[in-house]
Coordinates of N, CA, C and O in Angstrom, one line a residue:
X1 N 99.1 13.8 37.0 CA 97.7 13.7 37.3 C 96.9 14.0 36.1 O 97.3 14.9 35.4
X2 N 96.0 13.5 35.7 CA 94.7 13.6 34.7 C 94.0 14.9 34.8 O 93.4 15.1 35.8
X3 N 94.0 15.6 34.0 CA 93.1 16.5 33.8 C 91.8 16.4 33.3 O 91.5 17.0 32.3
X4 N 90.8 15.6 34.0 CA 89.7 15.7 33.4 C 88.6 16.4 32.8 O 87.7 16.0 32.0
X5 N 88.9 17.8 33.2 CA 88.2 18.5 32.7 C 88.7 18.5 31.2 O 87.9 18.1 30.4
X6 N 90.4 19.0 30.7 CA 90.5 18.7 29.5 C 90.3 17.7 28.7 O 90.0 17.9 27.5
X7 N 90.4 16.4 29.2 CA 89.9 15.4 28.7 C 88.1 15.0 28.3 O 87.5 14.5 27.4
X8 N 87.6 15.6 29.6 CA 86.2 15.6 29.2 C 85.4 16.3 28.2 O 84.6 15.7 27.5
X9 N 85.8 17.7 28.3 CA 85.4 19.1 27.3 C 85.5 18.1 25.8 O 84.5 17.5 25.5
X10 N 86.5 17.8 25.0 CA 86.6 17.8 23.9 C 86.2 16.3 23.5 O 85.9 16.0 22.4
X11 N 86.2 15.3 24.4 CA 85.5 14.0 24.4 C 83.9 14.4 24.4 O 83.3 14.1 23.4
X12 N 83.4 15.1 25.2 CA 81.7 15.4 25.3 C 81.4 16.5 23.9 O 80.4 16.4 23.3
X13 N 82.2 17.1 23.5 CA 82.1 18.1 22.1 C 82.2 16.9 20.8 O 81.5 17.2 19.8
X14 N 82.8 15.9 20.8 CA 83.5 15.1 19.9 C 82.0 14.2 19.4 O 81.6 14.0 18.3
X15 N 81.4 14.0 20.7 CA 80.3 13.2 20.8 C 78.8 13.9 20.2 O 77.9 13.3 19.5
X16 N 78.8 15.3 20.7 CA 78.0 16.3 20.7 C 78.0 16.2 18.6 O 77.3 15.7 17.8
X17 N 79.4 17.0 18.6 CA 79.3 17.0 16.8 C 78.9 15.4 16.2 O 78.2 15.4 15.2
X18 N 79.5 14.4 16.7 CA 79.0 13.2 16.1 C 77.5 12.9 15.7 O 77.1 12.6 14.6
X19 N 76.6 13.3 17.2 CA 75.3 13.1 17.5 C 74.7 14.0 16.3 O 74.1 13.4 15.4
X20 N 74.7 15.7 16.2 CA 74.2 16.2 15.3 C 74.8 15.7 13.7 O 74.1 16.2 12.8
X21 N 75.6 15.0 13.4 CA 76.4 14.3 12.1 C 75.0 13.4 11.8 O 74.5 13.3 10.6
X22 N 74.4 12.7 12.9 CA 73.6 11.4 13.4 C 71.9 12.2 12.4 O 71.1 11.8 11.6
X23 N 72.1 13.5 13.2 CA 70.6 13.7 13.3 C 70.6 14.4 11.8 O 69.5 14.5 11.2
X24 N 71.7 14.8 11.4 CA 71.1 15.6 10.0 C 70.7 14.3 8.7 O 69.8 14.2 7.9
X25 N 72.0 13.3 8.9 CA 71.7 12.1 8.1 C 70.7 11.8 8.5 O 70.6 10.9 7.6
X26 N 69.7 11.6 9.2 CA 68.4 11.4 9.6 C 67.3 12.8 9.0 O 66.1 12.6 9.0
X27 N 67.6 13.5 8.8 CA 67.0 14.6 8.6 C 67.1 14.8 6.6 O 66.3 15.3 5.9
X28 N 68.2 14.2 6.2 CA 68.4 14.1 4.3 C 67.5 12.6 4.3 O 66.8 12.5 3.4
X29 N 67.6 11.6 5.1 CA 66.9 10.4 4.7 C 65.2 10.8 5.0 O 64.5 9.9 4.5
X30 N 64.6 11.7 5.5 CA 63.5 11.5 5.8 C 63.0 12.5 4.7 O 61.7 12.4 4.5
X31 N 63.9 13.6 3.6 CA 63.7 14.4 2.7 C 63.7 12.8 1.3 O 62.8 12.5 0.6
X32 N 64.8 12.1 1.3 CA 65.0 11.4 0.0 C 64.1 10.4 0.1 O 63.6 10.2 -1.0
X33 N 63.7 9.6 1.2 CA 62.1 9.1 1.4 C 61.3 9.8 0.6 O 61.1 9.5 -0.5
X34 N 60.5 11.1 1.2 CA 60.0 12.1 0.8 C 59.7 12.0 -0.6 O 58.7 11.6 -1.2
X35 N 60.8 12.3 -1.1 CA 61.3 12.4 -2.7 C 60.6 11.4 -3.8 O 60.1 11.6 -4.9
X36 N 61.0 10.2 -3.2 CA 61.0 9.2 -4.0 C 59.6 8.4 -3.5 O 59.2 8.0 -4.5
X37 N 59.0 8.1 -2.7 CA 57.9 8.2 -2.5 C 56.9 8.9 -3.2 O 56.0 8.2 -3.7
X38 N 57.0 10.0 -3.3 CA 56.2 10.6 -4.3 C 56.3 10.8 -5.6 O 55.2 11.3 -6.1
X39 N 57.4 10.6 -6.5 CA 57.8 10.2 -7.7 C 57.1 8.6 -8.1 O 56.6 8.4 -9.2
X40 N 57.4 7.7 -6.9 CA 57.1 5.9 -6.6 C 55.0 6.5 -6.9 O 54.4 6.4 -8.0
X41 N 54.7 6.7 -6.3 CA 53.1 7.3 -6.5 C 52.6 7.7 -7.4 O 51.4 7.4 -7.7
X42 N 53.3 8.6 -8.1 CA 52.9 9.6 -8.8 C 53.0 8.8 -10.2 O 52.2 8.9 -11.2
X43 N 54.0 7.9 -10.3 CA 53.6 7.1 -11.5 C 52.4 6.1 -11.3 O 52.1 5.6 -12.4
X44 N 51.9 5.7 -10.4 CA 50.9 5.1 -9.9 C 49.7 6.1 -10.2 O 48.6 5.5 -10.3
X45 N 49.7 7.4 -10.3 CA 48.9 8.0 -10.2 C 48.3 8.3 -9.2 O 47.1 8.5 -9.3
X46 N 49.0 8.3 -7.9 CA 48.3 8.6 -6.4 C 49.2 9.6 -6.5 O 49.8 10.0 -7.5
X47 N 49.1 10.2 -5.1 CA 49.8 11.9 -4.6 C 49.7 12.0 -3.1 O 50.4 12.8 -2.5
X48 N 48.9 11.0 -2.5 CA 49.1 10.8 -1.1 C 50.3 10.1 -1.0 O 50.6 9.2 -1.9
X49 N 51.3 10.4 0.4 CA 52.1 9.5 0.8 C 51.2 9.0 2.2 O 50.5 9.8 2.8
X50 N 51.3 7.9 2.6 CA 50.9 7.8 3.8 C 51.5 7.4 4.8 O 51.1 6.9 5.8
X51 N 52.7 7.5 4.5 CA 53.5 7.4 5.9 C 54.8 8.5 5.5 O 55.0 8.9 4.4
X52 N 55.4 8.7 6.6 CA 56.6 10.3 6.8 C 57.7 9.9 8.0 O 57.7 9.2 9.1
X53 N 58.7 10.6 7.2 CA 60.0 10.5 8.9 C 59.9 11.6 9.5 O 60.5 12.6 9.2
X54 N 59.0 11.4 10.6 CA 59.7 12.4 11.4 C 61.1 12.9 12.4 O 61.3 12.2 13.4
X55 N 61.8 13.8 12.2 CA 63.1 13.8 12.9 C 62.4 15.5 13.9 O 62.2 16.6 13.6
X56 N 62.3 14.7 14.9 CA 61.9 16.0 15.8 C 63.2 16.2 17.3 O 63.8 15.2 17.7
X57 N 63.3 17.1 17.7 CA 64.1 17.5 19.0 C 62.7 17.0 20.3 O 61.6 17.5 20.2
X58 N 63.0 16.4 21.1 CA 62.4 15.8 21.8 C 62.8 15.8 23.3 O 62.0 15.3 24.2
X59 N 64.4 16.6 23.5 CA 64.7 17.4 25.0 C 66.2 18.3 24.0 O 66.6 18.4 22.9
X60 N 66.4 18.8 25.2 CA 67.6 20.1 24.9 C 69.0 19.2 24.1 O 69.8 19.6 23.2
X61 N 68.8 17.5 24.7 CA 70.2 17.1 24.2 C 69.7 15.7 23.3 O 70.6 14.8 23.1
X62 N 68.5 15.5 23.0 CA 68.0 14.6 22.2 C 67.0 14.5 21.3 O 65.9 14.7 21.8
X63 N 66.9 14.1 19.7 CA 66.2 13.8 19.0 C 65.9 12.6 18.8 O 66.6 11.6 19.0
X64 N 64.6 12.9 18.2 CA 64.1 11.6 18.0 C 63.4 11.2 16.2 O 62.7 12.1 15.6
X65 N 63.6 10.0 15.6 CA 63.7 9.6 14.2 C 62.4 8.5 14.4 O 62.6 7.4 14.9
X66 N 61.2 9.0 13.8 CA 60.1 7.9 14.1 C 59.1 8.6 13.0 O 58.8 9.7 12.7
X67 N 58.7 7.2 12.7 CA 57.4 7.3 11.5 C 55.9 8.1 12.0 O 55.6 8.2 13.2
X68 N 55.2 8.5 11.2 CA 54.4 9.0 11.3 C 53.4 8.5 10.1 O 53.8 8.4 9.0
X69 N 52.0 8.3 10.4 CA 50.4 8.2 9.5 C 49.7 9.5 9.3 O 49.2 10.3 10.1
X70 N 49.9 9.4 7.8 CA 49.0 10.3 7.4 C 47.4 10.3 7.3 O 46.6 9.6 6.6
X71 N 47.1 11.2 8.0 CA 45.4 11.0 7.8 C 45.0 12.3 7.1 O 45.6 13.3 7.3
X72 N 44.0 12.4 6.2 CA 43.4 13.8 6.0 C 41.7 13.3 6.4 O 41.0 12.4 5.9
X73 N 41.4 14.1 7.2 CA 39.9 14.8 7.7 C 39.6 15.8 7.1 O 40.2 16.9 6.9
X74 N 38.7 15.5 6.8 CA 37.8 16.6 5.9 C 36.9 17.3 6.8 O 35.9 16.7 7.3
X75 N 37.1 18.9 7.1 CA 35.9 19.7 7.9 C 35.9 20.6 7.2 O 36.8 21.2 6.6
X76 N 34.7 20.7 7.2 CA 34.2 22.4 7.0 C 34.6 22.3 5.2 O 35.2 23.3 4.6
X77 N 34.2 21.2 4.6 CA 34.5 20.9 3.2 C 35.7 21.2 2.7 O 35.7 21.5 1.5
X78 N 37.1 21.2 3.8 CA 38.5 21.0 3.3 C 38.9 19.8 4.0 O 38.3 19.0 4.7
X79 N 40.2 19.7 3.4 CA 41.2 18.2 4.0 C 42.0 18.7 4.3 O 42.7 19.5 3.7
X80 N 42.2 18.3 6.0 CA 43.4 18.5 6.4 C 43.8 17.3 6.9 O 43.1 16.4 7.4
X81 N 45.5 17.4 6.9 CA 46.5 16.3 6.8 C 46.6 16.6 8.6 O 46.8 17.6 9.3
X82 N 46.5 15.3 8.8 CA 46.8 15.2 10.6 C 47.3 13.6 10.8 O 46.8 12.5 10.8
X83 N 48.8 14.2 11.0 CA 49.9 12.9 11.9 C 49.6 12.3 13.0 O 49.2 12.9 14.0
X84 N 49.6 10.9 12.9 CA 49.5 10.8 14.4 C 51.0 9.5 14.0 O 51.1 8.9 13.0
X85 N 52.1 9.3 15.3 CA 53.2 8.8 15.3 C 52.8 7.3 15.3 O 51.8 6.9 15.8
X86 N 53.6 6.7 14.9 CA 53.5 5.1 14.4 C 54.3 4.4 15.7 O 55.3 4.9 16.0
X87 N 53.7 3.1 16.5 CA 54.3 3.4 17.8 C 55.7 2.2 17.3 O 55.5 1.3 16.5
X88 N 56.7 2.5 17.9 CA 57.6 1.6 17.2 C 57.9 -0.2 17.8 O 58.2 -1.3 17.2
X89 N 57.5 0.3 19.6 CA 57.8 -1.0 20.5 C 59.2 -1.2 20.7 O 60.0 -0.3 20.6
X90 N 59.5 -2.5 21.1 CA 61.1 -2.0 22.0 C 62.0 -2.1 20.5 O 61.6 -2.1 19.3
X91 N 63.4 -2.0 21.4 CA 65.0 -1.0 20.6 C 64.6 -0.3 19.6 O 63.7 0.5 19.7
X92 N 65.4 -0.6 18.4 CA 65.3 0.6 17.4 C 64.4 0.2 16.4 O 64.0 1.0 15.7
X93 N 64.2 -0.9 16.3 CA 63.2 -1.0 14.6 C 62.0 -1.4 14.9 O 61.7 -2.0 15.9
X94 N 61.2 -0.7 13.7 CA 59.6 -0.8 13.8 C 59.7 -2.2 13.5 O 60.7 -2.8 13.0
X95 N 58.1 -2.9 14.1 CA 57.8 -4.1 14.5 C 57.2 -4.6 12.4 O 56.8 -3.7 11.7
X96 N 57.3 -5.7 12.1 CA 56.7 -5.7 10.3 C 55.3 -5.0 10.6 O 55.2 -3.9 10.1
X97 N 54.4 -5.4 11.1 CA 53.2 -5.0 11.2 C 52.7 -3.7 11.4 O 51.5 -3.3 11.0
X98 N 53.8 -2.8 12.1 CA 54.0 -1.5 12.3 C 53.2 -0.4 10.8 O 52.6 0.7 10.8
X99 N 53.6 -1.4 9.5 CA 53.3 -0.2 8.4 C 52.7 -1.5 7.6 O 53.3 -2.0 6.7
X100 N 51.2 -2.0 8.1 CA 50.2 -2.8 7.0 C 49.6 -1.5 6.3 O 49.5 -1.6 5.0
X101 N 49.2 -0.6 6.7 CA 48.5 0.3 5.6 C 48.9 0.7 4.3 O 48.2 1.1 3.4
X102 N 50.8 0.3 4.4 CA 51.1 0.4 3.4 C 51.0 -0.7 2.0 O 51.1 -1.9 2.3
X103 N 50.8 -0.4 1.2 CA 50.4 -1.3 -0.2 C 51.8 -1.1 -1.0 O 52.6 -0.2 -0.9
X104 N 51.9 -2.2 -1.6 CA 52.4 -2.7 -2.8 C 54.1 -2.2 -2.5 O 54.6 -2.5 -1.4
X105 N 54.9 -1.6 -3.5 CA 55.8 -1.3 -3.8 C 56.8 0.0 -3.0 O 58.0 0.3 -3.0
X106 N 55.7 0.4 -2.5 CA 55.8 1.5 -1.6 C 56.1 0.9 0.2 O 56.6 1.5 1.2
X107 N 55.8 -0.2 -0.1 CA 55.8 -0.9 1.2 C 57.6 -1.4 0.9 O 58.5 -1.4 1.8
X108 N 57.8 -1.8 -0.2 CA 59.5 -2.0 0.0 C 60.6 -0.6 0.6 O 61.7 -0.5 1.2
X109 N 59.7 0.0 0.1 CA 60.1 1.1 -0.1 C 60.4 1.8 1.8 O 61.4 1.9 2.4
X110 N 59.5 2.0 2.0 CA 59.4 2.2 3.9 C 60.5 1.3 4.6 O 61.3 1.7 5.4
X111 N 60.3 -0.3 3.9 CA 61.5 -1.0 5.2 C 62.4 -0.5 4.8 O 63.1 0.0 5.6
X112 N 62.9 -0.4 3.7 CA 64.7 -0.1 3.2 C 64.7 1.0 3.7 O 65.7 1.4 4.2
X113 N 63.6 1.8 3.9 CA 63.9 3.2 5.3 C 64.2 2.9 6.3 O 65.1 3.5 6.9
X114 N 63.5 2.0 6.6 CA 63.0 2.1 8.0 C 64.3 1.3 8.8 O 64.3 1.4 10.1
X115 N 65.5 0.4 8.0 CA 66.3 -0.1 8.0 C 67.8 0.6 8.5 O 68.8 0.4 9.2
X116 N 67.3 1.8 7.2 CA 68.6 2.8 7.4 C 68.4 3.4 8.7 O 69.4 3.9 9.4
X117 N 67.1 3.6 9.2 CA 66.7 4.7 10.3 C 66.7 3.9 11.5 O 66.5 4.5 12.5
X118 N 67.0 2.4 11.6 CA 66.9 1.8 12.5 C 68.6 1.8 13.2 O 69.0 2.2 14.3
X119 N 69.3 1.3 12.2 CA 70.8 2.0 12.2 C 70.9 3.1 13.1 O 71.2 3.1 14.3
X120 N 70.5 4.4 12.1 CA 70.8 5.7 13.1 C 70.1 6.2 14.4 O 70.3 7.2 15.1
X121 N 69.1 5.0 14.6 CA 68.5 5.3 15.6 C 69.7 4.7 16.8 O 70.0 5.3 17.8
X122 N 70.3 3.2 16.5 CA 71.1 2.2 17.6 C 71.9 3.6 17.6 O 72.1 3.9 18.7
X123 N 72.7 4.6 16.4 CA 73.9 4.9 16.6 C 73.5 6.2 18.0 O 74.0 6.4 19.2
X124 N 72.4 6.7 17.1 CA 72.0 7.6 18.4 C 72.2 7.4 19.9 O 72.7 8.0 20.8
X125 N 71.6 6.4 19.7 CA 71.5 5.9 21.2 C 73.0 5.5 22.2 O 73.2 5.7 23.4
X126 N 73.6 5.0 21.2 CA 74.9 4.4 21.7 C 75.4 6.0 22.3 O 75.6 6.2 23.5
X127 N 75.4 6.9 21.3 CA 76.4 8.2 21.1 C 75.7 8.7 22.8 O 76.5 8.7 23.7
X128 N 74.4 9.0 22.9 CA 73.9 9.4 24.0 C 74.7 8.7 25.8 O 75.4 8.9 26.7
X129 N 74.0 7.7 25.2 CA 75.0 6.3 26.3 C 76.2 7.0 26.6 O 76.4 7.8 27.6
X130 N 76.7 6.7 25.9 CA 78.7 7.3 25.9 C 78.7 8.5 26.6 O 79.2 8.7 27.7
X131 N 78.0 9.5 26.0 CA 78.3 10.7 26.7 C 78.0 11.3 27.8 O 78.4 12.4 28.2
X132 N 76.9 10.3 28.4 CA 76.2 10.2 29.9 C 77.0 9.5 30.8 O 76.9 9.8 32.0
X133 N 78.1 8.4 30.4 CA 79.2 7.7 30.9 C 80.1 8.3 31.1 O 80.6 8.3 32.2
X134 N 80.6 9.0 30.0 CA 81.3 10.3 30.0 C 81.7 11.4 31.3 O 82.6 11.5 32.1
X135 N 80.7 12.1 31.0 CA 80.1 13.3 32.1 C 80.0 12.1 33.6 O 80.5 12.6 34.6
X136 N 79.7 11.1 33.6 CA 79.5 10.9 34.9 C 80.9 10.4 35.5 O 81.4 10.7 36.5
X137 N 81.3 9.7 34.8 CA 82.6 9.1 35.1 C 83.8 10.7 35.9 O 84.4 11.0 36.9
X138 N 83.5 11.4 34.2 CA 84.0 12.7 35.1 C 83.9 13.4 36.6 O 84.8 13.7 37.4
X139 N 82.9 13.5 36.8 CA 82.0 13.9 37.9 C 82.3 13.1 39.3 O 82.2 13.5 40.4
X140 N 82.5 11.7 39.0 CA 82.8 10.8 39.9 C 84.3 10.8 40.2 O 84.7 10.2 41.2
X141 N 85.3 11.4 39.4 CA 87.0 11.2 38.8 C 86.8 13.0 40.1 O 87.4 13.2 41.1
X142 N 86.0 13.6 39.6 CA 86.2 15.2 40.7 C 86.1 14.9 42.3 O 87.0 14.9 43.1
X143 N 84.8 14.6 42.4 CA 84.5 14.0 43.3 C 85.5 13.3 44.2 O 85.7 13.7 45.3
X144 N 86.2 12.0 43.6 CA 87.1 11.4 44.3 C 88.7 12.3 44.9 O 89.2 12.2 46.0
X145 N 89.2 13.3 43.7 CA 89.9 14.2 44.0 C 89.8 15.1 45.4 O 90.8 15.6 46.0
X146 N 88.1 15.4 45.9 CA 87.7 16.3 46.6 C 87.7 15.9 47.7 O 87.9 16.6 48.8
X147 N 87.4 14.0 47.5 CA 87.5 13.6 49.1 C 88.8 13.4 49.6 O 89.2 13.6 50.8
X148 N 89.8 12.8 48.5 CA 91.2 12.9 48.9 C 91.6 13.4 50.3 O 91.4 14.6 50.5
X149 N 92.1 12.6 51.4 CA 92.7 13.2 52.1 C 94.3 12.5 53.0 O 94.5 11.3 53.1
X150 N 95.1 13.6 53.4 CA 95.5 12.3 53.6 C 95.5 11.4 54.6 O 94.8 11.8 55.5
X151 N 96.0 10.2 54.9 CA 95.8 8.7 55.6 C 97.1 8.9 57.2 O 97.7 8.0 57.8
X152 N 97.3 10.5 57.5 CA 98.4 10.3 58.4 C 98.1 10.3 59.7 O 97.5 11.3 59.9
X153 N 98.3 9.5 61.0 CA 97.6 9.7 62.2 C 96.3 8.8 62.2 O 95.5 9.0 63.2
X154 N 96.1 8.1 61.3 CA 94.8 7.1 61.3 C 94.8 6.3 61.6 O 93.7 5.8 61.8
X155 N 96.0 5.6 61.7 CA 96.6 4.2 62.3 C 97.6 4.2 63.4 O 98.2 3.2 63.7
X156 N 97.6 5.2 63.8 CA 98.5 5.5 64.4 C 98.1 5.4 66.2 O 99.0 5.7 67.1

C-alpha cells in the first residue's frame, strides 16, 4: 500500500524549497534592475528611476513579482516617492503599453526585465498549481482509504 503521507511531506517541501529558489531569483533581479538602471541614468544625468520590481508576500504561501510607478509629490516643500503598481492584465507578462512612460534606452532595459520576470512569474505559478494538486490528490488518496469498506453480504 502507498504511504501518502510519506510521499506527500517531501513532494510538498520539494516544491515549497523550489518556490522560495523562485522568489529569491525574483528578489536579486529586482536589486540588478535596480543597479543598472541607475548607473543607465546617471550617465544620462538623471537619478530618478521610474519604474521598480516589486517582490512582495501577498498570502502565507504566495508572492507576488509586479512593476511598480514612481511618483514624487511634493508637500509641505518636500518630495515624496509614492508607488502605485503597474496593472499587468491576464497570464504573466505586462501588456507593451504597460511601461509608455518609459523613454529611450531605459525602456529596453524594463522589457529584458520584464521578460526574465515574466518566466518566473509562469514558474511560480506552475510550482503553486502542483502543490495544490499535490495536497489535494493526497487528501482525496486518505479519504478514499476511510471510506474503504468491505463489499461482503451486499450481493448477497
Amino acid at each position: 500500500m502507498i504511504d501518502t503521507d510519506r510521499m506527500t511531506e517531501p513532494s510538498v517541501e520539494f516544491l515549497d524549497v523550489a518556490y522560495l529558489e523562485i522568489v529569491e531569483r525574483a528578489k536579486c533581479l529586482a536589486e540588478q534592475y535596480f543597479e543598472q538602471a541607475q548607473r543607465h541614468l546617471a550617465e544620462e544625468g538623471k537619478n530618478h528611476v521610474p519604474a521598480l520590481i516589486a517582490v512582495q508576500q501577498i498570502s502565507p504561501n504566495a508572492w507576488g513579482f509586479y512593476w511598480v510607478r514612481v511618483h514624487y509629490v511634493r508637500e509641505e516643500g518636500k518630495g515624496n516617492a509614492v508607488t502605485r503598481k503597474i496593472p499587468k492584465g491576464p497570464r504573466h507578462k505586462y501588456p507593451q503599453g504597460a511601461f509608455s512612460f518609459v523613454k529611450g534606452t531605459l525602456l529596453r532595459i524594463v522589457r529584458n526585465y520584464e521578460n526574465r520576470l515574466a518566466e518566473l512569474r509562469q514558474l511560480a505559478a506552475e510550482n503553486r498549481a502542483l502543490r495544490k494538486t499535490t495536497l489535494a490528490w493526497a487528501g482525496r488518496h486518505q479519504k478514499a482509504l476511510a471510506l474503504e469498506t468491505p463489499f461482503e453480504g451486499v450481493l448477497a
